[in-house]
XYZ file of C-alpha atoms in Angstrom:
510
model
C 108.446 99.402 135.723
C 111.379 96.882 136.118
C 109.797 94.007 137.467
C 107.985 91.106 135.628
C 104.980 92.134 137.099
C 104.961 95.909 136.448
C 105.404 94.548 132.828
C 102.452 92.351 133.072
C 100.774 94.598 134.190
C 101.807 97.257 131.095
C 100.365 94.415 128.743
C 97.599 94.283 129.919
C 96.865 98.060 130.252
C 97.925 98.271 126.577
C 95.152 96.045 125.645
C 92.229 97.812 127.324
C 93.739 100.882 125.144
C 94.273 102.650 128.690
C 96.241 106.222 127.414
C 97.584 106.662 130.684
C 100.573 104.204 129.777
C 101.955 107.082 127.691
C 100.449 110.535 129.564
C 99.083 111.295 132.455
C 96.349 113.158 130.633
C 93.355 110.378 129.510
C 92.425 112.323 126.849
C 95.691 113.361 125.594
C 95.860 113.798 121.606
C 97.007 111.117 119.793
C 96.809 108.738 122.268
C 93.187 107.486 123.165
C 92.061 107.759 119.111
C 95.446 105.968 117.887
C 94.963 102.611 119.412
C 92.626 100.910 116.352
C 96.268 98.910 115.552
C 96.126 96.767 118.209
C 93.286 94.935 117.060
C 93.205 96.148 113.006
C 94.321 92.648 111.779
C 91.415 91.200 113.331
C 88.806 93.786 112.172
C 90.302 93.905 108.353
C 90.076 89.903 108.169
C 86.468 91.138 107.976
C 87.631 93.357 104.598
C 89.447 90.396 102.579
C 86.900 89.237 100.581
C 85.807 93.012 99.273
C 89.489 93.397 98.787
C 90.211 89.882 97.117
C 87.405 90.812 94.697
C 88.495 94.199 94.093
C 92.050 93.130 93.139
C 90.390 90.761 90.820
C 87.745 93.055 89.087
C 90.768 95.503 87.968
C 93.777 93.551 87.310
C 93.129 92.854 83.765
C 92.573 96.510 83.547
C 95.664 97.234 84.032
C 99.366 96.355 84.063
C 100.829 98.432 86.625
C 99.876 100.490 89.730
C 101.212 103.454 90.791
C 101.089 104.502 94.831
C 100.890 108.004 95.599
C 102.143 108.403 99.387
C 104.583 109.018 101.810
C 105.703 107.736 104.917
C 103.070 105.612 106.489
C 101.054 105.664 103.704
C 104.207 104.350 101.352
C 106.901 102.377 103.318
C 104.422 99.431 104.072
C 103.230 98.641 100.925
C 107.055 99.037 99.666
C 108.148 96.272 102.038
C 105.213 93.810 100.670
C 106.752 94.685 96.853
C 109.357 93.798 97.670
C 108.476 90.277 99.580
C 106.048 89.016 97.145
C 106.141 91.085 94.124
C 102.838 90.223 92.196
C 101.156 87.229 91.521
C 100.322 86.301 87.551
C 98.357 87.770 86.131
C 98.266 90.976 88.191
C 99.851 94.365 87.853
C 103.034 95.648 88.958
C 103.167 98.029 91.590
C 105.458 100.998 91.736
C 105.510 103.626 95.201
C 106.299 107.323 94.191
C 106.989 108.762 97.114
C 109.284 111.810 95.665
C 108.726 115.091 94.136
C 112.173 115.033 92.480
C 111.117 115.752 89.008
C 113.431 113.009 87.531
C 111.125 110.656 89.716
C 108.215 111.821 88.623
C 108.861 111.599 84.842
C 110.336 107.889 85.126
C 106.507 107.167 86.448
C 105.361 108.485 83.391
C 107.154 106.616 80.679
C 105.388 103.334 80.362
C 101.353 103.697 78.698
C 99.376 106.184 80.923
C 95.944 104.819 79.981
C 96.942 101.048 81.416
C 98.468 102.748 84.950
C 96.003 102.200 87.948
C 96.629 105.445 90.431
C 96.198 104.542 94.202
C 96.819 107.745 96.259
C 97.063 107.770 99.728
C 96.936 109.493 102.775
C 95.567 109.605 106.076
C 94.319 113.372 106.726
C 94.063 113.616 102.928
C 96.020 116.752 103.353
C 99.896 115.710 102.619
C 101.161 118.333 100.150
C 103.514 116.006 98.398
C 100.771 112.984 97.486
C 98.207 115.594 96.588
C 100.576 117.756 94.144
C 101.591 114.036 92.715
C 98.169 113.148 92.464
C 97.267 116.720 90.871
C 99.959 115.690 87.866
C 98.940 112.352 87.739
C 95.631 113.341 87.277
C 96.730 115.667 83.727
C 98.817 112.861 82.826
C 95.936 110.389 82.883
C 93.818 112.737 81.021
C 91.011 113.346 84.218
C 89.640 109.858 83.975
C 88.592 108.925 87.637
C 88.091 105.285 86.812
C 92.007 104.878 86.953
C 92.472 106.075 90.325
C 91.356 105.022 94.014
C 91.822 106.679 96.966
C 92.671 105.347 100.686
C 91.934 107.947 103.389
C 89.975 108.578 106.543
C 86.228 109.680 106.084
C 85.434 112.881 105.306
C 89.089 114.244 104.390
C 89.880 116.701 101.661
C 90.957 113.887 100.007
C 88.003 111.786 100.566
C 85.894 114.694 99.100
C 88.175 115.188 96.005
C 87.692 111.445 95.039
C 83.590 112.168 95.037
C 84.165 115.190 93.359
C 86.882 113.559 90.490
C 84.409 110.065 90.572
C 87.478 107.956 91.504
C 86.611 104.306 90.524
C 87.022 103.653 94.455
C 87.479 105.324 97.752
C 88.586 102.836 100.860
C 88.033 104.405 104.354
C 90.513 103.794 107.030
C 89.726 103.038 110.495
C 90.134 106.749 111.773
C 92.290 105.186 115.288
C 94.820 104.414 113.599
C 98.182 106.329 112.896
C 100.191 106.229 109.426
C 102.839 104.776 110.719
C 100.903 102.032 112.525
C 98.651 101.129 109.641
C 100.776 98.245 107.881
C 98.399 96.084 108.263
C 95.348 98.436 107.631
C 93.849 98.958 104.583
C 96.791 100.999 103.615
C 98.719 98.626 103.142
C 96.031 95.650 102.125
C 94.557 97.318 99.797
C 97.841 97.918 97.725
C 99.021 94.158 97.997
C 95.419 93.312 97.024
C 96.044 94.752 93.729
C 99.429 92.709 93.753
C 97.501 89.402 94.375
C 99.015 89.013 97.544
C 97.088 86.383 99.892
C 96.283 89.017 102.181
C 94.078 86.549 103.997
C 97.594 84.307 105.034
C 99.185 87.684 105.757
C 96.557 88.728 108.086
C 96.633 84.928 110.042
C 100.095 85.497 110.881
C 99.650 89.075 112.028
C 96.726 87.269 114.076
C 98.582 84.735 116.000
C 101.401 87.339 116.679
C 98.784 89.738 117.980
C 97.378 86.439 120.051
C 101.359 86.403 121.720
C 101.333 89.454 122.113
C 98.653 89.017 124.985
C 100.952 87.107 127.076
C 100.652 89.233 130.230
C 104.172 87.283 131.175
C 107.025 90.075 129.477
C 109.033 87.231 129.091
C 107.015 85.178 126.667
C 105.475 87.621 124.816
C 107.327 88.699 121.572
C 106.467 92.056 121.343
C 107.164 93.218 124.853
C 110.072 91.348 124.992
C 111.791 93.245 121.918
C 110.097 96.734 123.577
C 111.653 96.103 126.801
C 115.251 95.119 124.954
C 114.666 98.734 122.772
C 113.809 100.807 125.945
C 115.968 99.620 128.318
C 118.796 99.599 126.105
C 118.051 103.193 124.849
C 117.666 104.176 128.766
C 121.351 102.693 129.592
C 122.810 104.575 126.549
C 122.592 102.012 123.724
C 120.262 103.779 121.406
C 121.449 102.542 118.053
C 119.046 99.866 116.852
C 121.233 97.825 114.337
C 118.870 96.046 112.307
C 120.265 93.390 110.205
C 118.062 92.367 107.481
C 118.492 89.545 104.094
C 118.480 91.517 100.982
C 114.983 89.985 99.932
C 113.297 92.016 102.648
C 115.605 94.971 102.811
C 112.487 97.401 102.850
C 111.562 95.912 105.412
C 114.503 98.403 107.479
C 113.279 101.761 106.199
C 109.978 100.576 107.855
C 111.190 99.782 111.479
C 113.233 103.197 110.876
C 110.016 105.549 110.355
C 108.069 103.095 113.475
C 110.646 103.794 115.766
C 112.059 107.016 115.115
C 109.500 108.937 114.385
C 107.336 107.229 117.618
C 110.071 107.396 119.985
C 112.094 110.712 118.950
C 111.057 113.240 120.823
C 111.306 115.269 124.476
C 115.279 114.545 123.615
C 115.244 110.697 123.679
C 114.944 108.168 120.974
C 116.231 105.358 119.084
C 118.366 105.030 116.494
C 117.520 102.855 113.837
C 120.738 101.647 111.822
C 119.648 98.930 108.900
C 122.185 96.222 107.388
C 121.382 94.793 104.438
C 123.164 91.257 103.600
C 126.849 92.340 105.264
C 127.778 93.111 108.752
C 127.986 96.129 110.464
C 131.259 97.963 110.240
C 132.759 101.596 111.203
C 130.740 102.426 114.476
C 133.640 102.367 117.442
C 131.223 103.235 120.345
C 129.387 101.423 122.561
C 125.681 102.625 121.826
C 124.465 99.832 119.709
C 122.018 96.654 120.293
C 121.506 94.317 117.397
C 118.333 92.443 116.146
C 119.019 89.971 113.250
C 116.039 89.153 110.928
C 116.295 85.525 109.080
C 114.212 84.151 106.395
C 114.396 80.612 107.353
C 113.064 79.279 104.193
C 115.508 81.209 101.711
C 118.236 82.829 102.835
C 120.674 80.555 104.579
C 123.913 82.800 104.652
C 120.989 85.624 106.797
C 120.522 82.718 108.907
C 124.226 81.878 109.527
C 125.457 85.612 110.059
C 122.664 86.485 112.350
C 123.441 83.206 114.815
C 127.426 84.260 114.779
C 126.295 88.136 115.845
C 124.198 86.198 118.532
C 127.253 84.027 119.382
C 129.897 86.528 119.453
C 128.543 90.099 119.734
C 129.750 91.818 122.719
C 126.408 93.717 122.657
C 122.677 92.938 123.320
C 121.633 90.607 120.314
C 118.744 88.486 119.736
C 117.291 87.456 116.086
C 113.826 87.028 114.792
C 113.007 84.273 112.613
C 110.644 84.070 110.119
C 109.381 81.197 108.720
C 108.959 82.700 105.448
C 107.751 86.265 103.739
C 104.211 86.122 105.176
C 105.351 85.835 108.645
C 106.008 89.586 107.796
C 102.803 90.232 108.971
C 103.836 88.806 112.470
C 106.855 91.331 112.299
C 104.020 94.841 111.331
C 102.654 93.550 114.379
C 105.729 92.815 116.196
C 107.383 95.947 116.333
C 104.221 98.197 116.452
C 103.881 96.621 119.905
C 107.212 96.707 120.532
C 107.394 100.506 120.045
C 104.491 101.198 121.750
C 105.881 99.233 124.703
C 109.170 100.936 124.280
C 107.497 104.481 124.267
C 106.212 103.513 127.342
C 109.939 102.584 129.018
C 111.070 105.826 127.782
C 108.512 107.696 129.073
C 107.167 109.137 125.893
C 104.087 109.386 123.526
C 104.621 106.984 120.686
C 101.729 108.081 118.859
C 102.465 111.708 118.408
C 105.356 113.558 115.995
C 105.595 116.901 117.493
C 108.622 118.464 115.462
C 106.789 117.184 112.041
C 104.861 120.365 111.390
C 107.884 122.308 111.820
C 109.277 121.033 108.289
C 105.916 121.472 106.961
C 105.644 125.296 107.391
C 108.595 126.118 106.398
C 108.233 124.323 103.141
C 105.111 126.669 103.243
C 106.706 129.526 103.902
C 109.322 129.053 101.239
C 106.981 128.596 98.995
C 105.289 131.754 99.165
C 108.428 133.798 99.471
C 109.197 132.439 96.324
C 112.437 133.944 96.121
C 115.804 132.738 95.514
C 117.213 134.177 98.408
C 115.222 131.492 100.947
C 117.740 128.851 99.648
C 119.509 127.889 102.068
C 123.269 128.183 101.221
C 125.664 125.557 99.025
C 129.114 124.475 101.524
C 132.469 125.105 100.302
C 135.373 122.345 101.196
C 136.691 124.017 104.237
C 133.476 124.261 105.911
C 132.626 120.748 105.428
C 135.916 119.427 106.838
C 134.937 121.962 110.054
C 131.487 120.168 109.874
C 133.567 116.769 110.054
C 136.152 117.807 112.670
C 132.890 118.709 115.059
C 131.929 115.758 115.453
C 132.464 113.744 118.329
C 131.864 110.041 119.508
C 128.616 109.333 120.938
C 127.167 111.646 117.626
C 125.486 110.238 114.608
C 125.715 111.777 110.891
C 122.506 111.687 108.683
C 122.863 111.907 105.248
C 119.782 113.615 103.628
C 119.548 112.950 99.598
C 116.933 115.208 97.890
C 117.740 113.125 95.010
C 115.727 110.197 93.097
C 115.904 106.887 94.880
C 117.127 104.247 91.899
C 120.139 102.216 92.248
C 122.905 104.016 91.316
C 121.973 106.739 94.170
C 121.735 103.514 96.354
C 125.061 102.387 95.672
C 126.727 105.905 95.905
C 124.995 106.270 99.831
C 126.082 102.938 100.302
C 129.615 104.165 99.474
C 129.537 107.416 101.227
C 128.162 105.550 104.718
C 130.377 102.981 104.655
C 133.343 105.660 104.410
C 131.765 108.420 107.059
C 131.839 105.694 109.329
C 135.550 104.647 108.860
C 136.648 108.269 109.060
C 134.481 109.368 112.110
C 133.603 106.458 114.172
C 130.141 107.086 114.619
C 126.679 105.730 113.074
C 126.152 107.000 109.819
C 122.313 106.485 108.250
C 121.332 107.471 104.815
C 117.718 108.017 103.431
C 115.727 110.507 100.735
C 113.570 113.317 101.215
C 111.208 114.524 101.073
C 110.695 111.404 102.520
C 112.753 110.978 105.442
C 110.449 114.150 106.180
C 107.515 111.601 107.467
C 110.313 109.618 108.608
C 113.383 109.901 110.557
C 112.797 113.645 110.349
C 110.696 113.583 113.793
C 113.924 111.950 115.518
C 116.212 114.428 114.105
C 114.788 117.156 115.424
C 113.098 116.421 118.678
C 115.615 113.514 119.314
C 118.687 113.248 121.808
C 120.924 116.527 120.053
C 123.694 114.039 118.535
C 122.324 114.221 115.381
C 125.023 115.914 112.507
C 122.894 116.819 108.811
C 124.595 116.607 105.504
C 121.605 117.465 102.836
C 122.248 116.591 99.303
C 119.761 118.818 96.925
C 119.747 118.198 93.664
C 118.606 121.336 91.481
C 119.614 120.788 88.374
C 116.829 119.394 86.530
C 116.867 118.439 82.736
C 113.239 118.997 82.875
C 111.445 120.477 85.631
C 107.598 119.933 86.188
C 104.697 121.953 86.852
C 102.427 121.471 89.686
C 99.232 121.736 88.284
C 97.099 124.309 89.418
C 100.018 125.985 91.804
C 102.776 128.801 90.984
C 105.814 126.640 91.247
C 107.117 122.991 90.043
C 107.940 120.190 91.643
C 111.892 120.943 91.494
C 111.190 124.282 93.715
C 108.767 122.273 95.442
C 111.644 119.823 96.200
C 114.655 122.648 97.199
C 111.529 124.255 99.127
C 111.063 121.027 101.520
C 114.647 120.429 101.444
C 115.183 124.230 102.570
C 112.320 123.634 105.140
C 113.972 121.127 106.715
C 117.645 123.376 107.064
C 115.528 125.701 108.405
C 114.367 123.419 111.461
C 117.432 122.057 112.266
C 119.519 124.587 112.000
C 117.291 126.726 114.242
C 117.723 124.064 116.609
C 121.272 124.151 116.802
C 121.516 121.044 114.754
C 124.561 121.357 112.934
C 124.165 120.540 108.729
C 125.417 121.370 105.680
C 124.644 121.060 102.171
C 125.884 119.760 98.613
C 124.952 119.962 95.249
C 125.714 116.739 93.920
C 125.751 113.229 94.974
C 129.569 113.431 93.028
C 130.252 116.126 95.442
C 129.116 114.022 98.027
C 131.184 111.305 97.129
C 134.272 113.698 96.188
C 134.297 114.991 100.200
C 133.984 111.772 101.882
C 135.830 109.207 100.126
């Protein structure tokens, strides 16, 4: 697998969608029916005009829409909110992707009746977008023509969109996983609403998919960053430091669900550590590789920081430039091929998340206990200075924050990383749930066992919300997934506590 031509080889073998690169089983699950990304930019360049025309049918409709989704479904169309924002003339575009009741509310404050509702999921199944969806839909006051759905054919939720007479359903290619579908119409058909020029977008994910072909490893992009991922990971540097310009920061929470939930599993994985407009501090080990992402066209001081890591970093480097935002959809194609590849180094399936479900019933299971007594239980003082004293270079620390993701909680993660990593010396990542459950969740648990869990849950809700149509609200619904997930790890041995408070948080580790 080492030499050039082993690689060349691997290229081409990914191309003819051969599932053997991952299993020895052809017909292994989630393998031969999870390939449709390789050539999706191609086959939705096909779609552009319906969506170009859809975008422009509703936008005077409407001044904002609202994405129901998580992970895959979300993190995409996040990124391209980011990059672009929306053209004039057409609607803002918000991503809920938390049942934190606080969330939800601050979705409903500005006018209902002008709010376009885009909910979206895969298997049509995910309990969080379809409870969202469920209050969205009493909010709005039942009127299917301000929602659309995106979803496979024939899902639940491709039935409950007939059923409600949603203005518009969009059918995914069904070979195609969520967190491979950037570039499907998961995330086109949200940044068609945004005006967008998906068309440009889909060019440059076109002639990065075209270099991607390159059967020689060394000049084709994608296998060339797969190969630096893999090999790295294999010789012990499995902390992928991504260092990204603050105008595409979203861009790192994407790469983290591609290649942590794709490559986390059988006790391997990668890392991913995002930097957004500052260097990397704290971490005193030796695990780390660095990629640098420049805007060339606006963000100079990117530019200049990224060459100097190149120039002086005593660790593999390398940096990506991008000519401007729509050469982001060079970089959905990019690293989808680069994980893929990397899977393939490391020996496993990158189209699978085996430890996912895990979560998932236990949420269930809480649920129908409904009982107090399946919290799992608050951490006094001493026990979290135990927690710290345990661990150990070569570990990570995850900080878990069932909390609403808004600025302020931003800044006090920020704060709390940036200290865990002076006091312990080890990679410290951050991120919300429930939606680090669809995300990093998959490399916490089936991942190499480094991993240390600090959840924050915020119960204390001003207002809780119903779920429509269900015995419990969206705050038990929340302490439920966040129990779920305490549950998993710590019947893994995965050591984790929990706090009440993001000021408790703070309090411990500053």
């Amino acid at each position: 697998m080492n030499s050039d031509a082993s690689r060349g080889t691997l290229i081409t073998r990914i191309w003819n969608r051969d599932p053997t690169v991952w299993s020895d089983e052809p017909g292994a699950p989630e393998i031969a029916n999870r390939l449709g990304w390789l050539t999706v930019a191609q086959d939705m360049s096909e779609e552009v005009d319906d969506l170009v025309q859809f975008g422009d049918a509703v936008r005077h409709e409407f001044d904002r829409v609202v994405l129901l989704g998580m992970g895959g479904s979300s993190l995409a169309p996040e990124v391209m909110r980011q990059a672009f924002g929306s053209a004039d003339g057409f609607p803002s575009l918000t991503v809920l992707d938390s049942t934190h009741p606080d969330a939800i509310r601050a979705v409903d404050i500005a006018p209902i009746d002008r709010t376009l509702f885009v909910v979206a999921s895969k298997s049509g199944t995910t309990l969080e977008t379809i409870s969202l969806f469920e209050h969205c839909w009493v909010e709005s006051g039942g009127r299917g023509s301000q929602f659309v759905a995106i979803t496979d054919r024939d899902t639940p939720l491709d039935e409950l969109a007939e059923q409600h007479k949603f203005r518009r359903t969009f059918n995914n290619p069904a070979d195609i996983g969520g967190r491979y579908s950037a570039l499907s119409l998961f995330g086109l058909v949200p940044a068609a609403l945004m005006g967008v020029d998906i068309a440009k977008l889909l060019r440059r994910a076109n002639a990065m998919a075209e270099s991607c072909r390159n059967t020689d490893p060394d000049e084709n992009p994608g296998a060339m960053l797969g190969a630096m991922m893999g090999d790295s990971a294999l010789a012990g540097r499995d902390r992928l430091t991504v260092l990204l310009p603050l105008s595409i920061a979203s861009l790192g929470p994407w790469v983290e669900q591609l290649v942590a939930e794709s490559t986390g599993k059988d006790g391997r994985g990668i890392l991913p550590l995002n930097f957004v407009g500052v260097d990397p501090y704290g971490e005193q080990d030796n695990g780390l590789l660095f990629i640098g992402v420049d805007l060339l066209d606006s963000d100079p001081a990117s530019v200049r920081r990224s060459r100097e890591m190149v120039a002086t970093s005593d660790h593999p480097a390398t940096v990506l430039e991008l000519m401007d935002a729509y050469d982001i959809g060079g970089e959905f194609f990019r690293w989808s091929f680069a994980t893929a590849f990397a899977g393939a180094v490391l020996g496993v399936n990158p189209f699978d998340q085996p430890n996912v479900a895990e979560s998932k019933s236990n949420t269930q299971r809480v649920l129908d206990e409904a009982s107090e007594a399946a919290h799992a239980p608050y951490t006094g003082s001493t026990d979290v200075e135990q927690f710290f004293a345990a661990v150990e270079p070569g570990a990570y620390l995850s900080i878990m924050a069932y909390v609403p993701s808004n600025a302020d909680n931003d800044d006090m993660l920020e704060r709390a990383r940036i200290s865990l990593e002076s006091k312990l010396g080890v990679a410290v990542t951050a991120g919300y749930g429930p939606r680090l459950l669809h995300s990093t969740g998959q490399l916490h648990k089936g991942g190499p066992k480094t991993g240390h869990f600090m959840q924050i849950v915020d119960s204390s809700f001003d207002h809780d919300l119903p779920v429509p149509g269900k015995p419990y609200t969206f705050g038990r619904l929340l302490t439920a997934q966040a129990d779920g997930d305490f549950q998993a790890l710590s019947g893994r041995g995965r050591p984790i506590v929990r706090m009440r408070t993001m000021a408790e948080l703070l309090e411990k580790t500053t």
